[in-house]
PDB file of C-alpha atoms in Angstrom:
ATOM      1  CA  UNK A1387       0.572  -4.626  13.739  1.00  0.00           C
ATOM      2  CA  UNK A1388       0.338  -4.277  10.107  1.00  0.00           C
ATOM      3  CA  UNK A1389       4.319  -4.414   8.339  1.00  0.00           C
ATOM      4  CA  UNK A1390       5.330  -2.638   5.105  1.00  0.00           C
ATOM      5  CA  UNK A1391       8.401  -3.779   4.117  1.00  0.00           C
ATOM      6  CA  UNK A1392      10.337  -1.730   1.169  1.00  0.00           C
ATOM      7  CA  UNK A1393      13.089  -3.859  -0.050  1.00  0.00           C
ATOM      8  CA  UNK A1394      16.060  -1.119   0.286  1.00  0.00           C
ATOM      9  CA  UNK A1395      16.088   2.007   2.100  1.00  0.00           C
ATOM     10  CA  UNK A1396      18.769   3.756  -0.333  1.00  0.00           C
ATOM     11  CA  UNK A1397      19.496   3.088  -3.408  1.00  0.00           C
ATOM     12  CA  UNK A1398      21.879   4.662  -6.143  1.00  0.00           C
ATOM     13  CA  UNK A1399      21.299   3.954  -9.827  1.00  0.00           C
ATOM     14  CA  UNK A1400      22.899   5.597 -13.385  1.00  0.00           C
ATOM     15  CA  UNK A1401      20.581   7.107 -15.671  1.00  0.00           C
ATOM     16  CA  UNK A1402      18.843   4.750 -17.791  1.00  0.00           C
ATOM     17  CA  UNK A1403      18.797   1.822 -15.897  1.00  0.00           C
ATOM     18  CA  UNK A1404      15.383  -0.372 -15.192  1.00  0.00           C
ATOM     19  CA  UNK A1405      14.869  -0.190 -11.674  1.00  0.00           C
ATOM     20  CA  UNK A1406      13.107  -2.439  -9.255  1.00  0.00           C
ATOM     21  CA  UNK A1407      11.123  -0.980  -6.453  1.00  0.00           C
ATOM     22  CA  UNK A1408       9.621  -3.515  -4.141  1.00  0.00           C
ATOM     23  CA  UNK A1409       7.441  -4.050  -1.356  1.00  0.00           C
ATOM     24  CA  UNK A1410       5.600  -6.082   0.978  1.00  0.00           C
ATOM     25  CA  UNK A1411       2.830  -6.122   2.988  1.00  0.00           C
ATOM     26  CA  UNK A1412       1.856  -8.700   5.740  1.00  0.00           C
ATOM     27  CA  UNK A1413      -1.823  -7.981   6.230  1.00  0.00           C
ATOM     28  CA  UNK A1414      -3.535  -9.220   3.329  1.00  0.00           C
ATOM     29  CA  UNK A1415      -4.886  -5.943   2.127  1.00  0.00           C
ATOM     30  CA  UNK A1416      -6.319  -5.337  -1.178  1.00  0.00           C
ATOM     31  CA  UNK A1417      -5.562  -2.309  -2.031  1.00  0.00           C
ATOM     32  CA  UNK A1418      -1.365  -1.421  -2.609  1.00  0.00           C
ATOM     33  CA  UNK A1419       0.033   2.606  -3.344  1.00  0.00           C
ATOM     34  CA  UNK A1420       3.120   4.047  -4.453  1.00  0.00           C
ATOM     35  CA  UNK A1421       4.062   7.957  -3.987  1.00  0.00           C
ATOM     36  CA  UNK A1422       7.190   9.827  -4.303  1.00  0.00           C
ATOM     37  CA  UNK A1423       7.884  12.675  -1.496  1.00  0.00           C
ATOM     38  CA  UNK A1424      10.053  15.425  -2.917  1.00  0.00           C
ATOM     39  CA  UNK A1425      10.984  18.586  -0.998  1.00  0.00           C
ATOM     40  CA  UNK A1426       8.005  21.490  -2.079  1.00  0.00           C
ATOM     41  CA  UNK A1427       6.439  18.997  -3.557  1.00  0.00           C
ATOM     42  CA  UNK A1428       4.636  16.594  -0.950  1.00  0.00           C
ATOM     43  CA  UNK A1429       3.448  13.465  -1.638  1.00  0.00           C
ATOM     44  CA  UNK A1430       1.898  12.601  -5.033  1.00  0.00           C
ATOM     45  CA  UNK A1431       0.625   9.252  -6.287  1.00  0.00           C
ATOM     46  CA  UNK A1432       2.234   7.329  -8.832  1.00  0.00           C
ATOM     47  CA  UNK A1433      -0.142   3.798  -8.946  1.00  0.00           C
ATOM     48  CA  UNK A1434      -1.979   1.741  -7.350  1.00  0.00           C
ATOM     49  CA  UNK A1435      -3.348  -1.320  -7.148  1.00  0.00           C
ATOM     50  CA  UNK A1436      -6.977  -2.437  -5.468  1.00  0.00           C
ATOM     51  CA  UNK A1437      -6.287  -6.591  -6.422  1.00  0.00           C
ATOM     52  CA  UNK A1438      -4.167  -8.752  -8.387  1.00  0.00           C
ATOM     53  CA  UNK A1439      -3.170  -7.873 -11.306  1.00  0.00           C
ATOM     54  CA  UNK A1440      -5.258  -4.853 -11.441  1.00  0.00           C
ATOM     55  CA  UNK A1441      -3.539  -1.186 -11.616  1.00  0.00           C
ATOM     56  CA  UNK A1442      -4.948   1.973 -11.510  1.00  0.00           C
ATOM     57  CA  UNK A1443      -2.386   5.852 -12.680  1.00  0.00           C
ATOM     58  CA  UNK A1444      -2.218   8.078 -10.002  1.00  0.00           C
ATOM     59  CA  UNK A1445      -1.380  11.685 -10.312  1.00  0.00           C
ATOM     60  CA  UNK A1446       2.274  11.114 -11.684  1.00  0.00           C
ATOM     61  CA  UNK A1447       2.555   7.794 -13.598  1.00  0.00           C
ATOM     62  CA  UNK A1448       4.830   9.118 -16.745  1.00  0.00           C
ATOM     63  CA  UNK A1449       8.535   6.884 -16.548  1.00  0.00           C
ATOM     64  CA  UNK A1450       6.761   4.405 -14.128  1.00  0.00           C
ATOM     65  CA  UNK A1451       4.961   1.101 -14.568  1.00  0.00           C
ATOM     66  CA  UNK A1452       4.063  -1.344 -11.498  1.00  0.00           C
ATOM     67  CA  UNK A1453       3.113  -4.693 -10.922  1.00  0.00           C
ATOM     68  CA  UNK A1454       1.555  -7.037  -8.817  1.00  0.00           C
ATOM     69  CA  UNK A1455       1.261 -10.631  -9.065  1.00  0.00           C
ATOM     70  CA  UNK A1456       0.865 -11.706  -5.746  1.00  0.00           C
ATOM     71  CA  UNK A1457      -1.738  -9.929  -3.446  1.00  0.00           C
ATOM     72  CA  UNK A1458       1.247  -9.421  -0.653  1.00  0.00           C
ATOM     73  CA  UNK A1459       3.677  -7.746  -3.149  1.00  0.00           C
ATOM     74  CA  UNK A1460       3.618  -4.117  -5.341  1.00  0.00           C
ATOM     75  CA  UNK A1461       6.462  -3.738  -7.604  1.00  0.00           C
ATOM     76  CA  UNK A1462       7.303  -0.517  -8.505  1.00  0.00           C
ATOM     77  CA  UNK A1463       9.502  -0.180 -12.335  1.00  0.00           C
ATOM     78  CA  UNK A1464      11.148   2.639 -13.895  1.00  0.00           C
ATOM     79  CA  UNK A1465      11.878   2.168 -17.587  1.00  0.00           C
ATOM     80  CA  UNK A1466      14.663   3.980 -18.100  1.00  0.00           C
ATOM     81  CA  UNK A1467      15.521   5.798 -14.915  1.00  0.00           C
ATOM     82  CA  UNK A1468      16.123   9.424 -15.551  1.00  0.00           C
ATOM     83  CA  UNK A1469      17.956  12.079 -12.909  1.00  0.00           C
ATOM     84  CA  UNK A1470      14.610  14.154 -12.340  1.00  0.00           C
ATOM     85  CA  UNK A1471      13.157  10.429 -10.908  1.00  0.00           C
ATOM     86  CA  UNK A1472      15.561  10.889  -7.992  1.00  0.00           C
ATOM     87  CA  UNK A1473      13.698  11.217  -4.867  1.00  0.00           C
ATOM     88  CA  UNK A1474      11.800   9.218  -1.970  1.00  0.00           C
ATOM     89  CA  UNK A1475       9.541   6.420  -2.814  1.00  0.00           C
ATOM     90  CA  UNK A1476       6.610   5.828  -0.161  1.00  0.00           C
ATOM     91  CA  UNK A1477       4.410   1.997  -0.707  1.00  0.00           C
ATOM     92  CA  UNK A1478       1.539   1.949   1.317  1.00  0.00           C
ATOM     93  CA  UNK A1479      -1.523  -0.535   2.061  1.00  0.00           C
ATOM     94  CA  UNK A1480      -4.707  -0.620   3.438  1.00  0.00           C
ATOM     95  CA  UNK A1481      -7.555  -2.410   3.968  1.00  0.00           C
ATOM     96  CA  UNK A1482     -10.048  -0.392   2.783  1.00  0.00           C
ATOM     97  CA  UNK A1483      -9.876   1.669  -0.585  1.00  0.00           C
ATOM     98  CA  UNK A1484     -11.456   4.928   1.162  1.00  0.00           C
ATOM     99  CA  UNK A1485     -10.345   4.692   5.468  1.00  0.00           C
ATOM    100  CA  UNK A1486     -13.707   3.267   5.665  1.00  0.00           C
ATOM    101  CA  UNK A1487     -14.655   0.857   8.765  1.00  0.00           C
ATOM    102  CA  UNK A1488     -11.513   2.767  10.600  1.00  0.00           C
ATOM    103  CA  UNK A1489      -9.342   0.949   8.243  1.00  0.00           C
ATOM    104  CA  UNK A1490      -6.138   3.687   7.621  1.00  0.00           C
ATOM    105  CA  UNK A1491      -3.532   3.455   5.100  1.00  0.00           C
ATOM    106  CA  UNK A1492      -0.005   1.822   6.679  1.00  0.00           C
ATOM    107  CA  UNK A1493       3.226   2.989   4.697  1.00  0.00           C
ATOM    108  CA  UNK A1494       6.430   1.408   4.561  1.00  0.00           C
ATOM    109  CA  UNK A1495       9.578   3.228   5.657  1.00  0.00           C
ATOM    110  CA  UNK A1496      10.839   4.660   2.114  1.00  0.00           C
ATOM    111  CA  UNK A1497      13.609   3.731  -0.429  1.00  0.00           C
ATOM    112  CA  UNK A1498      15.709   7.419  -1.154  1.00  0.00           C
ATOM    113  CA  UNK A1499      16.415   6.557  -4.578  1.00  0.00           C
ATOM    114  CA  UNK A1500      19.218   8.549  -6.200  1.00  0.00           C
ATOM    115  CA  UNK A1501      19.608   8.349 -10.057  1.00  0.00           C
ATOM    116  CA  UNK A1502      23.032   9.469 -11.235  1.00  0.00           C
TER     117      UNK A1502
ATOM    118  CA  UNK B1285      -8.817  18.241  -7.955  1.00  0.00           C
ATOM    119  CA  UNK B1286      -8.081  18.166  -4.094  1.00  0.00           C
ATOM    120  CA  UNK B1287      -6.161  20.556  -2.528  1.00  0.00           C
ATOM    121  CA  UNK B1288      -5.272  19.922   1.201  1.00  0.00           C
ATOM    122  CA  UNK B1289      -3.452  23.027   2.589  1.00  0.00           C
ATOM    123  CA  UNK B1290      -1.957  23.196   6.255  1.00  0.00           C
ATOM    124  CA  UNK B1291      -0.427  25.757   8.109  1.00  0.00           C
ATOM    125  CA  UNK B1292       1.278  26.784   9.402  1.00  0.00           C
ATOM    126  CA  UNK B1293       4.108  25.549   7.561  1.00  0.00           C
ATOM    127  CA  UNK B1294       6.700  25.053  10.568  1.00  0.00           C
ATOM    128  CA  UNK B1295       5.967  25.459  14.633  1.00  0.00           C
ATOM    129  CA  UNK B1296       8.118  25.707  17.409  1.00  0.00           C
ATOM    130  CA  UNK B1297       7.049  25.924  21.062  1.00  0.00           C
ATOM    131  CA  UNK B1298       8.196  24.702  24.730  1.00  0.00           C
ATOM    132  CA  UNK B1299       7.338  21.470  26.049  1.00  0.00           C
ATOM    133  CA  UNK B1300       4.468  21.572  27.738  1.00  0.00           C
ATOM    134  CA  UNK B1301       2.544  23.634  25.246  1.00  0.00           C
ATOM    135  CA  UNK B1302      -0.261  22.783  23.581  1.00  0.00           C
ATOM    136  CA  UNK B1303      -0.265  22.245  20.162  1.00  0.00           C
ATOM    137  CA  UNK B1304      -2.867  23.404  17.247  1.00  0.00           C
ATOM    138  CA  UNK B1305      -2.289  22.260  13.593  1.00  0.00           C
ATOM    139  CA  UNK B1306      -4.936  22.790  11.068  1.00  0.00           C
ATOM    140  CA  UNK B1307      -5.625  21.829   7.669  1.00  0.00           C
ATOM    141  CA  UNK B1308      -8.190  22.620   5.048  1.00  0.00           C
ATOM    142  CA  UNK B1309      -9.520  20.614   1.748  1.00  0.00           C
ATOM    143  CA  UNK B1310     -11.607  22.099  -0.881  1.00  0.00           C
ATOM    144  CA  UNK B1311     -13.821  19.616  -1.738  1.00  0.00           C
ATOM    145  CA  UNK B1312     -15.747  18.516   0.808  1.00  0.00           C
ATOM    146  CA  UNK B1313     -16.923  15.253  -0.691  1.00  0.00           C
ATOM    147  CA  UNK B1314     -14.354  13.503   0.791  1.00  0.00           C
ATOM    148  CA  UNK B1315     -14.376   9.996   2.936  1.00  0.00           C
ATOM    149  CA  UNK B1316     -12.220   9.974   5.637  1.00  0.00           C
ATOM    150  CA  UNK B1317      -9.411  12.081   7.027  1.00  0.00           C
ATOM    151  CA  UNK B1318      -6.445  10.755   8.378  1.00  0.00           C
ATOM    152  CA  UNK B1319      -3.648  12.326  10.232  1.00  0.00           C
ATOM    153  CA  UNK B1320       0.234  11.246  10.226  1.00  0.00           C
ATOM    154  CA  UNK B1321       3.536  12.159  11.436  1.00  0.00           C
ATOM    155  CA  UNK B1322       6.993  11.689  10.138  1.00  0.00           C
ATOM    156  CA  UNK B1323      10.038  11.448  11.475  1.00  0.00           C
ATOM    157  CA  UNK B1324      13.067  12.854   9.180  1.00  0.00           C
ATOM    158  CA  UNK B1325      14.192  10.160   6.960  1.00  0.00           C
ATOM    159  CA  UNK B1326      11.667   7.771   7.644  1.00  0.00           C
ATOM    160  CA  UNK B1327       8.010   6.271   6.414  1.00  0.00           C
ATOM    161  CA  UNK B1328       4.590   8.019   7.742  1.00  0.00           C
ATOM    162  CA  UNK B1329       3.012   6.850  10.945  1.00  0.00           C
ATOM    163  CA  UNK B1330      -0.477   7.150  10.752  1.00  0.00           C
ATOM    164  CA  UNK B1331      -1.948   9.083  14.022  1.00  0.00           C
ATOM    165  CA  UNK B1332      -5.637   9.517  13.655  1.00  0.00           C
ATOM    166  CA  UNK B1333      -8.146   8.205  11.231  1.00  0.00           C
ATOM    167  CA  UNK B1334     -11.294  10.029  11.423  1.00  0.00           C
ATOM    168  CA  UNK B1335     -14.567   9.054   9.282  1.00  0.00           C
ATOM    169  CA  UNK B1336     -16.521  11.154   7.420  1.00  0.00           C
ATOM    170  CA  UNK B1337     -19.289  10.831   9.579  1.00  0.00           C
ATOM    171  CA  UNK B1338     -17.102  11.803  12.570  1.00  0.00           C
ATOM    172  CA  UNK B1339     -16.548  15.163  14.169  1.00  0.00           C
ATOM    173  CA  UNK B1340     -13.429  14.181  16.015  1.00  0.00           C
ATOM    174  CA  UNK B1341     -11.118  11.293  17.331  1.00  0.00           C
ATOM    175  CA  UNK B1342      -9.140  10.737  20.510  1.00  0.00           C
ATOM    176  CA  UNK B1343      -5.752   8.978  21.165  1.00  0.00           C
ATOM    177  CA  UNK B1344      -3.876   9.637  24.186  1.00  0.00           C
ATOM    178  CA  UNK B1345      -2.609  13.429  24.077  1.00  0.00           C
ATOM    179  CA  UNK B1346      -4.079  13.441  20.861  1.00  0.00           C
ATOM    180  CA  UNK B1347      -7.190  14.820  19.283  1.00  0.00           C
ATOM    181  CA  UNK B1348      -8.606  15.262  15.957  1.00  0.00           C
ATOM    182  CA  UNK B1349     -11.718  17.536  15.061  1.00  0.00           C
ATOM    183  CA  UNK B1350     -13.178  17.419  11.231  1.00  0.00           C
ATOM    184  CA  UNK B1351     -15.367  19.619   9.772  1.00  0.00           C
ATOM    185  CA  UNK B1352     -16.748  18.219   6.573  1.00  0.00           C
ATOM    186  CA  UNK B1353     -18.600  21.293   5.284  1.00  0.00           C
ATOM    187  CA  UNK B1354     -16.279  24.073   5.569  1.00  0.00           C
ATOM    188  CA  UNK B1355     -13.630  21.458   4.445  1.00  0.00           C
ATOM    189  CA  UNK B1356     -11.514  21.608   7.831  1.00  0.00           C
ATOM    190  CA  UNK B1357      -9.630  19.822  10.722  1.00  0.00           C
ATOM    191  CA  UNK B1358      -7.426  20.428  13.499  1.00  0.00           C
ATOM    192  CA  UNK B1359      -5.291  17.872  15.504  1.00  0.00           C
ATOM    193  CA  UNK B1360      -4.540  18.939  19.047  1.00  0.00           C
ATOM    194  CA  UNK B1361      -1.613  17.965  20.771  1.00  0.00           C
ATOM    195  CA  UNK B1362      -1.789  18.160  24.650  1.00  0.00           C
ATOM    196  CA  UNK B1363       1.401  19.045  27.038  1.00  0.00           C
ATOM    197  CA  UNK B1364       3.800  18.671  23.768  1.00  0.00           C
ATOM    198  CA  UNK B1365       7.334  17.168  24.429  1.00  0.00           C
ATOM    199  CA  UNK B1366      10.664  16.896  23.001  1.00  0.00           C
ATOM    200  CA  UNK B1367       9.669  13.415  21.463  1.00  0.00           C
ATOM    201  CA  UNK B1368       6.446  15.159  19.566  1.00  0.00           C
ATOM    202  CA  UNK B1369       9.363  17.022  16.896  1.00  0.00           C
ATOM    203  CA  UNK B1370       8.356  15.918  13.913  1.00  0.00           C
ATOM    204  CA  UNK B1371       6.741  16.789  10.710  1.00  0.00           C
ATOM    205  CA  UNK B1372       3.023  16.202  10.606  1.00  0.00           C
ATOM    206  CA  UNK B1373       0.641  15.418   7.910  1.00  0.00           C
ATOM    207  CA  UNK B1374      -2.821  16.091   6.869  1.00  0.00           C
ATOM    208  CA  UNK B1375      -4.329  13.496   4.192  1.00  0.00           C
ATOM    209  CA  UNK B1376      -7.821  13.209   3.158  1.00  0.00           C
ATOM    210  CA  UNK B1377      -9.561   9.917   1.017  1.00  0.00           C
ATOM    211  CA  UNK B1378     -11.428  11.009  -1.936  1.00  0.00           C
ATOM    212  CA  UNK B1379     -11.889   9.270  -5.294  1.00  0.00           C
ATOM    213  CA  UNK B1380     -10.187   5.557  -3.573  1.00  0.00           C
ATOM    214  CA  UNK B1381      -7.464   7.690  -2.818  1.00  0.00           C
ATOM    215  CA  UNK B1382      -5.240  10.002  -0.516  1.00  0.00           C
ATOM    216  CA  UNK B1383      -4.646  13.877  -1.182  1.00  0.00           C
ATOM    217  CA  UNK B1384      -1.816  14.929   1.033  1.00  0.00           C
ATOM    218  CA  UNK B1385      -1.071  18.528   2.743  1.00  0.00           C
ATOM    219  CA  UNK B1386       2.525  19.538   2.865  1.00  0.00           C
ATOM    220  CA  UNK B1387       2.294  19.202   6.481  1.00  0.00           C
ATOM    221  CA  UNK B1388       3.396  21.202   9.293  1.00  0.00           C
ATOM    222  CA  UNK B1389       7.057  21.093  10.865  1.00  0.00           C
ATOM    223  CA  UNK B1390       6.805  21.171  14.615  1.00  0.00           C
ATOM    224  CA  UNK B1391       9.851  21.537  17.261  1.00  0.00           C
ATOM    225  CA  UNK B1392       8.969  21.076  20.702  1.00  0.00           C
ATOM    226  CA  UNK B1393      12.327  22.801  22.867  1.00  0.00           C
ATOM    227  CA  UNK B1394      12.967  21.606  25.773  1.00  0.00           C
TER     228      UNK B1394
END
């Protein structure tokens, strides 16, 4: 079975602090997400990542950068954390950038992430 | 832009009803659809992937239908029970990446 592994599952930071986000996958997949999940709002994309060192915006990137230097790990980094960043922080993988070849997207169990 | 709608919003039968949740897209051009449920609190299991070139998937008491051209699915859930409450969510691939629905809330009483 394919793992996603977020490093905390709460967290509590003060405004302006850089903050770490990280995760892990065990399946050697290319392609690495993160989303945020806030109440009304859905899901949305913030980055992702289809190889090393490669990085792609999603729908939301403003505040947030990411990283990934190793193909197992997807960092995610706010700047300067800021109150309207508190929320919960979805990392996903997957095989295949599209669900081809019956190859689904596997998410992690969350971080709730409050900023105070 | 994507916009993945389901409803309805929230759901709440006996157990051992059958359950219908739908969701729509509006742009058709899309991959793959995949199906997920979440538990409160927690990460997104995925359910059901089903392939573009797919009109429906099967696993267990579950059972996805797509309808590429008039930008719809349904997942079927047969003989629900208590352990089915959860909130579950439609996602389509398009553009190497996922558009989510809100999803649809569903409490199965016992």
């Amino acid at each position: 079975d394919v793992k996603v592994t977020q490093s905390s599952r709460y967290l509590v930071k003060r405004t302006g602090e850089k903050v770490f986000l990280e995760c892990v996958q065990d399946m050697d997949h290319e392609n690495m997400f993160w989303y945020r999940q806030d109440p009304g709002l859905g899901l949305r994309l913030i980055y992702f990542s289809y190889d090393v060192k490669m990085k792609e915006k999603g729908d939301i990137p403003e505040g947030y950068s990411v990283s990934r230097e190793k193909k197992e790990r997807f960092s995610l980094i706010l700047e300067s954390a800021s109150t309207n960043q508190t929320s919960m922080y979805l990392c996903a993988s997957s095989l295949s950038p599209t669900g081809g070849s019956n190859q689904p997207q596997h998410f992690g169990d969350g971080t709730r992430l409050s900023i105070l | 832009k994507q916009e993945v709608t389901q409803i309805p919003a929230a759901l709440s039968v006996p157990e051992g009803e059958n359950l219908v949740l739908n969701c729509s897209f509006t742009d058709s051009a899309i991959y793959n659809l995949q199906w997920f449920r979440q538990d409160p609190g927690k990460g997104l299991t995925s359910l059901l992937l089903i392939q573009s070139s797919q009109r429906e998937q099967t696993s267990g008491r579950l059972n996805a239908s797509l309808d590429k051209s008039s930008g719809r699915s349904t997942l079927y859930i047969a003989a629900s029970q208590p352990g089915d409450s959860a909130t579950y969510l439609c996602a389509v691939w398009d553009d190497y990446k996922l558009s989510f629905g809100a999803g649809t809330t569903v409490t199965v009483r016992a």
